[in-house]
Short mmCIF file of N, CA and C in Angstrom, two decimals:
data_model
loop_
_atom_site.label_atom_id
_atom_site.label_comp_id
_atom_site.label_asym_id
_atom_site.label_seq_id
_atom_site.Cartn_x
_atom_site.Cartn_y
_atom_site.Cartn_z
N UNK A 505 -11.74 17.04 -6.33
CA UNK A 505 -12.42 15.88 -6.87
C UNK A 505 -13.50 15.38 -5.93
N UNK A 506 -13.44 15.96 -4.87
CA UNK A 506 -14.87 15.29 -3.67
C UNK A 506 -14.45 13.78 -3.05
N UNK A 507 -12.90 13.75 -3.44
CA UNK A 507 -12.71 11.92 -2.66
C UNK A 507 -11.36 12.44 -1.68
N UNK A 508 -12.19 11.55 -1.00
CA UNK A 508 -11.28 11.86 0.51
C UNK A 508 -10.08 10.46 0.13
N UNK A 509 -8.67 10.82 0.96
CA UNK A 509 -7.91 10.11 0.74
C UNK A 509 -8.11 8.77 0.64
N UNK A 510 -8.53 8.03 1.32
CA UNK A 510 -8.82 6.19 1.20
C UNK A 510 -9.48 5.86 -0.22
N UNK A 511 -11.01 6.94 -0.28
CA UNK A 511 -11.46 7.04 -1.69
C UNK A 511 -10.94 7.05 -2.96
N UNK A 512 -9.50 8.12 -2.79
CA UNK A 512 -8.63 8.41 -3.91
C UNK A 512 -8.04 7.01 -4.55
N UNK A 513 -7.50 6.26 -2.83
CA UNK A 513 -6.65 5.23 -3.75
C UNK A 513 -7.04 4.04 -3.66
N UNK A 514 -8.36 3.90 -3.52
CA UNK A 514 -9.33 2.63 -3.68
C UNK A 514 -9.76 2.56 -4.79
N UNK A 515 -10.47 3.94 -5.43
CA UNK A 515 -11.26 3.89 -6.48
C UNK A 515 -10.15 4.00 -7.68
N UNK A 516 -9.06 4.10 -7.22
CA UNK A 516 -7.85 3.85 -8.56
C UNK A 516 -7.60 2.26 -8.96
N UNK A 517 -8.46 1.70 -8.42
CA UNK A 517 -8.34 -0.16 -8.31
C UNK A 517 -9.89 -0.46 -8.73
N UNK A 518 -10.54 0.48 -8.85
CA UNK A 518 -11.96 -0.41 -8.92
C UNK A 518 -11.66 -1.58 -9.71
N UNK A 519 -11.21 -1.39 -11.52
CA UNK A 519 -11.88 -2.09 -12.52
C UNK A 519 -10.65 -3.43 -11.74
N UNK A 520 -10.00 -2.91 -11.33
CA UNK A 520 -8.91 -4.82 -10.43
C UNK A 520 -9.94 -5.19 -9.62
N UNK A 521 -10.48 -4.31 -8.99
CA UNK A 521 -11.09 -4.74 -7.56
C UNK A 521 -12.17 -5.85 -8.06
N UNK A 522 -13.14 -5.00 -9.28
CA UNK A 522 -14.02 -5.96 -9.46
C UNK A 522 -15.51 -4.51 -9.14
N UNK A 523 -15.41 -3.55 -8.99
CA UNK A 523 -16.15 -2.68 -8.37
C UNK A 523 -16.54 -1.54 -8.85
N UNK A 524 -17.84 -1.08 -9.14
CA UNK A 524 -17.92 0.73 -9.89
C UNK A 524 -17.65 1.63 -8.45
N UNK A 525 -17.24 2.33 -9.39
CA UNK A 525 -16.87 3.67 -8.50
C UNK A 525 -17.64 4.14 -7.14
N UNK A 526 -18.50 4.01 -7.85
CA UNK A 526 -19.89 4.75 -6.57
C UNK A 526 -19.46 3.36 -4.96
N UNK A 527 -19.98 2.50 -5.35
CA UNK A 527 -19.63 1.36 -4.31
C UNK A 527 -18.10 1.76 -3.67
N UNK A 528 -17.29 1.67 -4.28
CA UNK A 528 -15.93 1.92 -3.79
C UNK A 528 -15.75 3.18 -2.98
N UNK A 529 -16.62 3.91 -3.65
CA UNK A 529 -16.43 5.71 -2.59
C UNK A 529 -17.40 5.21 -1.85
N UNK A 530 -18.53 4.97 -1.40
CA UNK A 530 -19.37 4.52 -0.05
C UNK A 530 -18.93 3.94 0.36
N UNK A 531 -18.49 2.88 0.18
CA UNK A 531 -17.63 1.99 1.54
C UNK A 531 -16.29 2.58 1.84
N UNK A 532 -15.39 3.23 1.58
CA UNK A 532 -14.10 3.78 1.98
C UNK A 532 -14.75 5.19 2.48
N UNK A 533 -15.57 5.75 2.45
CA UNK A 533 -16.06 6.89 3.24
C UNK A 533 -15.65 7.32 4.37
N UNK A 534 -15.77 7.05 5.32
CA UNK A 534 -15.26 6.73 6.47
C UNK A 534 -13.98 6.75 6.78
N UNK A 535 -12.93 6.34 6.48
CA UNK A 535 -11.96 5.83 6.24
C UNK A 535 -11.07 6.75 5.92
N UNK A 536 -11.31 8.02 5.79
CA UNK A 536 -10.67 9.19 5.16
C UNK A 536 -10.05 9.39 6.68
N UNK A 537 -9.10 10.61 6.50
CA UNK A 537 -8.66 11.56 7.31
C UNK A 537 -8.42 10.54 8.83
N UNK A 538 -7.65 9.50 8.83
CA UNK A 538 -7.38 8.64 9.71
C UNK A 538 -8.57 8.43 10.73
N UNK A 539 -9.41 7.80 9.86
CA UNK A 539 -10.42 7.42 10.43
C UNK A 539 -11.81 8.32 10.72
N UNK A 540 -11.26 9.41 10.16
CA UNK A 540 -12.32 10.58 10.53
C UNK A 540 -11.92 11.39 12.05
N UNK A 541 -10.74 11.27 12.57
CA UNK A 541 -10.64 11.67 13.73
C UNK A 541 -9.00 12.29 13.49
N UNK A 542 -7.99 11.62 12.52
CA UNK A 542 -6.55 12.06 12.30
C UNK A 542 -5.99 11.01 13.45
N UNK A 543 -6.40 10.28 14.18
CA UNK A 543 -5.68 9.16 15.30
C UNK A 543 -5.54 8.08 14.88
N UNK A 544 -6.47 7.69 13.55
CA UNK A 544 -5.62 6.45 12.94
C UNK A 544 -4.91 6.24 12.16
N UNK A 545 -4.83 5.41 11.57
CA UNK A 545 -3.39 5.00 10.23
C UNK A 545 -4.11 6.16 9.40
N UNK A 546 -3.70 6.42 8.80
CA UNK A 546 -3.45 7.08 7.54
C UNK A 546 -4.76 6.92 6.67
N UNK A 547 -5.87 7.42 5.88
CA UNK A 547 -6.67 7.31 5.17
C UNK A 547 -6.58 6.65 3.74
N UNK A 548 -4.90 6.77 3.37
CA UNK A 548 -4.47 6.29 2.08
C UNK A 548 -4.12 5.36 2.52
N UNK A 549 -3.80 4.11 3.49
CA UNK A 549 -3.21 2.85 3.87
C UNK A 549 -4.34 2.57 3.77
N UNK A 550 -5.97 2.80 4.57
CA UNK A 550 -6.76 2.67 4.30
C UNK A 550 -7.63 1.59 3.17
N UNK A 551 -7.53 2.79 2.42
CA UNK A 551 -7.81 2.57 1.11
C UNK A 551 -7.06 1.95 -0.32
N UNK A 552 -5.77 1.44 0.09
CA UNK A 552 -4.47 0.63 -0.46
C UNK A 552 -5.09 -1.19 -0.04
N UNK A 553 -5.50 -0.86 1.19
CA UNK A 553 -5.58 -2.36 1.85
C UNK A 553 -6.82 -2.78 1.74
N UNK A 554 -7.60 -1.95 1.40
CA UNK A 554 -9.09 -2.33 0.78
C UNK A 554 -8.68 -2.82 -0.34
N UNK A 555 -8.52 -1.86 -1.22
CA UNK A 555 -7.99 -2.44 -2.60
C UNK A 555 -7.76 -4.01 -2.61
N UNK A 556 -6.67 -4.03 -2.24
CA UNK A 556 -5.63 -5.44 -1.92
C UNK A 556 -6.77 -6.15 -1.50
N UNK A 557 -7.62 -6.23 -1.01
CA UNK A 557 -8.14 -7.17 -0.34
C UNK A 557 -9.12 -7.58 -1.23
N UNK A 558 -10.20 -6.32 -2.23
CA UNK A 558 -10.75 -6.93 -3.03
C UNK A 558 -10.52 -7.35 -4.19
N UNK A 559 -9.27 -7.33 -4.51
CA UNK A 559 -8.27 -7.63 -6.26
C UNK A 559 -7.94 -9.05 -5.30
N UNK A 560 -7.40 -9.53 -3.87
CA UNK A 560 -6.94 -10.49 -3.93
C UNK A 560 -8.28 -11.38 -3.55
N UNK A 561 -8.95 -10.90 -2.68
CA UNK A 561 -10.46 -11.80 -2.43
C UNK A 561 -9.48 -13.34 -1.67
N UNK A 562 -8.65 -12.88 -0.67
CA UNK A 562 -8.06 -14.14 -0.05
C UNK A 562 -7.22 -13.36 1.00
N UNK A 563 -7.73 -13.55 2.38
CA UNK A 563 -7.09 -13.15 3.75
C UNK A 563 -5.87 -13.41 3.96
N UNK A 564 -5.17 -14.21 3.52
CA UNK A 564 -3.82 -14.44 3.84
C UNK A 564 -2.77 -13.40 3.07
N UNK A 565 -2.99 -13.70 1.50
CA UNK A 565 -2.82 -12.90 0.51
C UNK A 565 -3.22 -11.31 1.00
N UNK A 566 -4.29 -10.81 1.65
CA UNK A 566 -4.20 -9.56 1.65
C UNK A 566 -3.61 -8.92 3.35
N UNK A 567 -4.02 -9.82 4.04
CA UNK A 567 -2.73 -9.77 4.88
C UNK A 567 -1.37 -9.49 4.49
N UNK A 568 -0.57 -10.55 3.97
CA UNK A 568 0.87 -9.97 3.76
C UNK A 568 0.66 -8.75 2.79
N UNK A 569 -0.21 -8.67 1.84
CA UNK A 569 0.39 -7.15 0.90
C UNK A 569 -0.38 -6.03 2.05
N UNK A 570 -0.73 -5.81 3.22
CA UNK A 570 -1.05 -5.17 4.35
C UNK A 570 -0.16 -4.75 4.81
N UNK A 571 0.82 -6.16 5.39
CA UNK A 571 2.07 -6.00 6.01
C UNK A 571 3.20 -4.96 5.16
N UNK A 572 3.08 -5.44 3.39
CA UNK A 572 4.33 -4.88 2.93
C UNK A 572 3.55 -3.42 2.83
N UNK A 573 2.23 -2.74 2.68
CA UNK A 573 2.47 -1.26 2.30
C UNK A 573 2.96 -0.62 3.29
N UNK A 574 1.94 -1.43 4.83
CA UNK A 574 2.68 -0.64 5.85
C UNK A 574 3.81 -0.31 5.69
N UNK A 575 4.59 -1.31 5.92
CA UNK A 575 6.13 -1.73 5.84
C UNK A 575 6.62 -0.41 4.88
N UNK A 576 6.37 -0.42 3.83
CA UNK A 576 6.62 0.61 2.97
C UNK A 576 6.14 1.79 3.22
N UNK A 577 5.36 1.82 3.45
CA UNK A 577 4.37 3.65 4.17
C UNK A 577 5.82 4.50 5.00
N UNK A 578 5.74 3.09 5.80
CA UNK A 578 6.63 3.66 7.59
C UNK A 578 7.79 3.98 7.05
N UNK A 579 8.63 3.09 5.93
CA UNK A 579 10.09 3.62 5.44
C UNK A 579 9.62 4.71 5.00
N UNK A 580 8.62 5.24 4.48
CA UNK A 580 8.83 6.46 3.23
C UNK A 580 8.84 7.38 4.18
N UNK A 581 7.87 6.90 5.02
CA UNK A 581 7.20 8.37 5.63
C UNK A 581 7.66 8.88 7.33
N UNK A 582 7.93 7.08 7.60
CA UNK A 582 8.19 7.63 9.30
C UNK A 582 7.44 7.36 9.94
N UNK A 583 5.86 7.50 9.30
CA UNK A 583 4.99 7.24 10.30
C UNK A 583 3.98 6.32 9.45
N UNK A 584 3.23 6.19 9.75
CA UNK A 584 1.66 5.53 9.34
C UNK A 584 0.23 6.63 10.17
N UNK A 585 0.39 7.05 11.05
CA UNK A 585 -0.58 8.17 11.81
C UNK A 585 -0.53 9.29 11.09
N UNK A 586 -2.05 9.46 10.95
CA UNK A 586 -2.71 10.61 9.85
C UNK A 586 -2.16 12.02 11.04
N UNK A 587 -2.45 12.04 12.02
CA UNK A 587 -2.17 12.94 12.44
C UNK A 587 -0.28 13.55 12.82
N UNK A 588 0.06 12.38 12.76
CA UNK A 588 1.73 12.65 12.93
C UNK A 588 2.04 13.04 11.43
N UNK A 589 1.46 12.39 10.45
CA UNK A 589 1.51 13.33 9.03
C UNK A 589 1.53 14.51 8.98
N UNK A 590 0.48 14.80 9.34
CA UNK A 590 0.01 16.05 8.77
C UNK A 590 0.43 17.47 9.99
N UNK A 591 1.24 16.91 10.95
CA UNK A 591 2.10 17.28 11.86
C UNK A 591 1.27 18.60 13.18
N UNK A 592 0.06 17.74 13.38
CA UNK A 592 -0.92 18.39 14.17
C UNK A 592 -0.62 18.52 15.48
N UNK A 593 0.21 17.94 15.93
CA UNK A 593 0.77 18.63 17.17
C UNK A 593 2.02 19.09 17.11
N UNK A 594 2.73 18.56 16.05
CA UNK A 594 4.49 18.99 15.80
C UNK A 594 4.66 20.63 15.20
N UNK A 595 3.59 21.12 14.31
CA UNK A 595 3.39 22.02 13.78
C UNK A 595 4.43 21.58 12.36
N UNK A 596 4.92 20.18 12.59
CA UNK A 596 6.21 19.64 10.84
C UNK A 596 5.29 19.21 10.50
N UNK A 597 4.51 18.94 9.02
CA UNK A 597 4.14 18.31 8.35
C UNK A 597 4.97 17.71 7.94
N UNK A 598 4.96 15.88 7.59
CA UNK A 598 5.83 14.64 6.99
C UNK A 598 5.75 14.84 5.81
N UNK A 599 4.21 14.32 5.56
CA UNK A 599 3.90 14.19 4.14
C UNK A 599 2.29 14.66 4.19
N UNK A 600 2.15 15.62 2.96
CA UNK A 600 0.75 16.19 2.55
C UNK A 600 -0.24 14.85 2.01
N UNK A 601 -1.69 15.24 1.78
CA UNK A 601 -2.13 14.17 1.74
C UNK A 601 -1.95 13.52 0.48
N UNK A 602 -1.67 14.51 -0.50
CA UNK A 602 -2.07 14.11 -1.98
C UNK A 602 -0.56 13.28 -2.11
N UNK A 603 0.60 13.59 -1.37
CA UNK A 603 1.87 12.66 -1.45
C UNK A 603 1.68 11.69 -0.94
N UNK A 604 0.74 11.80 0.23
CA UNK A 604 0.27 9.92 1.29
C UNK A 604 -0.72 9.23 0.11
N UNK A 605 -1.50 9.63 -0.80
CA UNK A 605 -2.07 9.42 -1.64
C UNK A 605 -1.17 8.34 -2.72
N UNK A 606 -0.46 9.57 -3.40
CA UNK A 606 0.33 9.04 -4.36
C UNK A 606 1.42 7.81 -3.73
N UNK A 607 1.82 7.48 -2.75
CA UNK A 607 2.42 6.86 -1.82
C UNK A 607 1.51 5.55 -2.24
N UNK A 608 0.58 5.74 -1.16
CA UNK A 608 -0.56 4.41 -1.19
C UNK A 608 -0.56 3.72 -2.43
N UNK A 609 -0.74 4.53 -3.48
CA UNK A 609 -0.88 4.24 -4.99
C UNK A 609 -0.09 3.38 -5.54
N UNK A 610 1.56 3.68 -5.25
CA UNK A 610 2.74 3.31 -5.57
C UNK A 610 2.76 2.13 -5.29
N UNK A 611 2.42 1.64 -3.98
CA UNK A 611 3.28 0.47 -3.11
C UNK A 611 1.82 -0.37 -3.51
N UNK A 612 0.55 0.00 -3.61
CA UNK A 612 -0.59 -0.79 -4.08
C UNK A 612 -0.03 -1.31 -6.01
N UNK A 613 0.03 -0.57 -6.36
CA UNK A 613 0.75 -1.18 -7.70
C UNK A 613 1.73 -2.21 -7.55
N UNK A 614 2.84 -1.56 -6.53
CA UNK A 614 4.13 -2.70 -6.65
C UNK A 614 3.65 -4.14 -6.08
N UNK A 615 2.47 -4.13 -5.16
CA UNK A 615 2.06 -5.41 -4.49
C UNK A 615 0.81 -5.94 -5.90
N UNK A 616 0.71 -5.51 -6.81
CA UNK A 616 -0.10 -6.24 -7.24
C UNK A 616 0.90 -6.27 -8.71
N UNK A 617 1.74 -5.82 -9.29
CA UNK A 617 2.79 -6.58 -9.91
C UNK A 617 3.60 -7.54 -9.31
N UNK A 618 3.99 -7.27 -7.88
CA UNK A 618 4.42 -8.99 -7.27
C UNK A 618 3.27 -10.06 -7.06
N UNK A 619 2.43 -9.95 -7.52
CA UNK A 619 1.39 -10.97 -6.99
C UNK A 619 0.81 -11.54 -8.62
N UNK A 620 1.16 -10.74 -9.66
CA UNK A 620 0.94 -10.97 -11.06
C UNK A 620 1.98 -11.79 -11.37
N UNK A 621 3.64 -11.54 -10.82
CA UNK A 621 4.39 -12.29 -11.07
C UNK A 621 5.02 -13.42 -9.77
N UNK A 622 4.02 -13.14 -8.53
CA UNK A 622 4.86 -14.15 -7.91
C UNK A 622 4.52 -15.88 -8.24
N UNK A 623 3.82 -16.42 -8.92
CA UNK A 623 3.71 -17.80 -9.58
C UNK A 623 4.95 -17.79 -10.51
N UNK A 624 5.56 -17.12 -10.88
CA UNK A 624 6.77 -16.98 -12.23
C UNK A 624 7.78 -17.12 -11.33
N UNK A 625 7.98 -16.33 -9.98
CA UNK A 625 9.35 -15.81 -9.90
C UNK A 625 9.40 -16.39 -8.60
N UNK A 626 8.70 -17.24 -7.74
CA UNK A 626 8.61 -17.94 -6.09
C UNK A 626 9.75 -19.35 -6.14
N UNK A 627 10.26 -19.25 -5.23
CA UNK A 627 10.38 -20.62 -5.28
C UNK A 627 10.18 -20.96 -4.00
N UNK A 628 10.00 -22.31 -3.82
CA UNK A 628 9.42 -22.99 -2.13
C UNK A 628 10.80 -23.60 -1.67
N UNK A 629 11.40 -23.54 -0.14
CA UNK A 629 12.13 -23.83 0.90
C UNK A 629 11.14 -24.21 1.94
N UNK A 630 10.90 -25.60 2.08
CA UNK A 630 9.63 -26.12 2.81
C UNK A 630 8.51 -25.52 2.81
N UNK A 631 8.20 -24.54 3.90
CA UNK A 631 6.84 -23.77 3.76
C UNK A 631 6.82 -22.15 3.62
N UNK A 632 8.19 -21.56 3.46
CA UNK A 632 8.05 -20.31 3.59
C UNK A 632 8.60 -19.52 1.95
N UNK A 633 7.95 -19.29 1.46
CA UNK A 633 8.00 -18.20 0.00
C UNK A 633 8.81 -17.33 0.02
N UNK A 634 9.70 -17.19 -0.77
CA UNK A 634 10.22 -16.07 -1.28
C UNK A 634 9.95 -15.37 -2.44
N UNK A 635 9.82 -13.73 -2.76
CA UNK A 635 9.54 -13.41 -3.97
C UNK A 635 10.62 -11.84 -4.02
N UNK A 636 11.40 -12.22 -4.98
CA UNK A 636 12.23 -10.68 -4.96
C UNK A 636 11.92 -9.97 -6.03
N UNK A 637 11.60 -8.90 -5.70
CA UNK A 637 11.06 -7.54 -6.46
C UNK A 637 12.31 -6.34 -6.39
N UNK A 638 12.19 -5.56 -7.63
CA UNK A 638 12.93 -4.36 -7.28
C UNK A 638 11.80 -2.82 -6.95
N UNK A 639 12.70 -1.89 -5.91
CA UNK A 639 11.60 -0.79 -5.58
C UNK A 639 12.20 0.32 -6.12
N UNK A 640 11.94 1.39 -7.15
CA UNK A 640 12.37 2.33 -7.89
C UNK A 640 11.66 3.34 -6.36
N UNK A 641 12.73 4.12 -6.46
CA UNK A 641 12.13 5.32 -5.69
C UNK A 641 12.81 6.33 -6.12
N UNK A 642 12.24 7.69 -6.25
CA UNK A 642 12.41 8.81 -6.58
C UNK A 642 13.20 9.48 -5.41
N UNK A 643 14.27 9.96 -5.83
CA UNK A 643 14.84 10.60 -4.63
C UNK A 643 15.30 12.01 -4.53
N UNK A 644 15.82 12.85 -4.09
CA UNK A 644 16.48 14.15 -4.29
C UNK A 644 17.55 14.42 -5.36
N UNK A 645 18.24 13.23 -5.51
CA UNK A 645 19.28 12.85 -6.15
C UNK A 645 18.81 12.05 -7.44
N UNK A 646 17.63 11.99 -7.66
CA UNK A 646 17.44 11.50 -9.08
C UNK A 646 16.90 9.92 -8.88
N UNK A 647 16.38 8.82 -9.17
CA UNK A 647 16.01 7.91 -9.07
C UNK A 647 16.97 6.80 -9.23
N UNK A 648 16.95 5.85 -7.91
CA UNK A 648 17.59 5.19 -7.22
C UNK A 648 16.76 3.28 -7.29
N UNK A 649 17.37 2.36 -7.05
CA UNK A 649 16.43 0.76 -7.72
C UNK A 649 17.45 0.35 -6.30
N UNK A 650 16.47 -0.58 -5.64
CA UNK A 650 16.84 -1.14 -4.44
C UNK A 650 16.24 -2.49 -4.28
N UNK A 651 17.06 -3.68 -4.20
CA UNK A 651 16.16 -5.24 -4.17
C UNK A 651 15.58 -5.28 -2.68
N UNK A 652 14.56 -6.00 -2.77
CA UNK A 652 13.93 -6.27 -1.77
C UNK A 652 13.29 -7.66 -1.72
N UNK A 653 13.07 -7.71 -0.78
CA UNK A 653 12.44 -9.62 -0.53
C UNK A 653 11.80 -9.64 0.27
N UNK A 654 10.50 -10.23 -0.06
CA UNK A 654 8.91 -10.40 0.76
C UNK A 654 9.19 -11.73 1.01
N UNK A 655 9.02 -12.03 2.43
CA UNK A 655 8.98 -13.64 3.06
C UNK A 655 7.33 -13.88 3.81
N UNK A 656 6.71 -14.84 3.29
CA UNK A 656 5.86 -15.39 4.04
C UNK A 656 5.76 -16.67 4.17
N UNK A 657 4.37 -17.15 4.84
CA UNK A 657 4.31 -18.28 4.82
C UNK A 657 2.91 -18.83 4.25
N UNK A 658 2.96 -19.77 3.67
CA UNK A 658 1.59 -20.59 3.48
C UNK A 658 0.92 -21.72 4.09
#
């Protein structure tokens, strides 16, 4: 397809983002292949947290859904480093890109269905939010539903 990982799962958000395609692949350019070097995060966290940032258009808000893909990346995967992925000095590959891809994709969806429903489903304990979501994950064993709970603050 000619889109480098960040590209892949940015431009799967344009019409949320607010953005045509072309714009979305020039600015995530860069951003591919952990930075263009394999030493940074991941090219698909990348491009997950762009997303998030232009669907939420509010720093705090794209901060914490930052916090949770990481958060989620590192359980799936172990790592967040493009190069510990793709297992360039281990000779193990973790995860291929098009799975760090589909990854990014996943946990960018689940943060923007909690953010569609967290006005419905929050309730306030002085200043700190709670919102509980469930995380379907695909497993060896067939698909598995696990609660989870995002805490921040406002």
């Amino acid at each position: 397809s000619g889109y480098n990982c960040a590209q892949a799962v940015a431009c799967t958000f344009c019409e949320e983002a607010g953005l045509d395609d072309e714009t979305m692949r020039n600015l995530m350019q860069g951003f591919g292949a952990g930075l263009a070097t394999m030493e940074g995060n991941c090219g698909a966290i990348a491009g997950a947290v762009a997303a998030a940032g232009m669907i939420n258009k509010d720093q705090m808000n794209t901060f914490q859904d930052a916090r949770l893909i990481m958060q989620q990346f590192m359980e799936q995967n172990g790592t967040v480093i493009c190069k510990e992925l793709k297992g360039i000095e281990t000779g193990h590959v973790v995860r291929d890109c098009d799975d760090c891809v589909r990854d990014a994709v996943r946990f960018t969806e689940m943060i923007n269905s909690i953010n569609e429903r967290r006005s419905i489903r929050k309730y306030q304990e002085g200043n700190v939010i709670s919102c509980c979501f469930i995380i379907r994950e695909k497993t060896n064993n067939g698909e598995q539903e696990r609660n989870g709970e995002l805490l921040w603050r406002e």
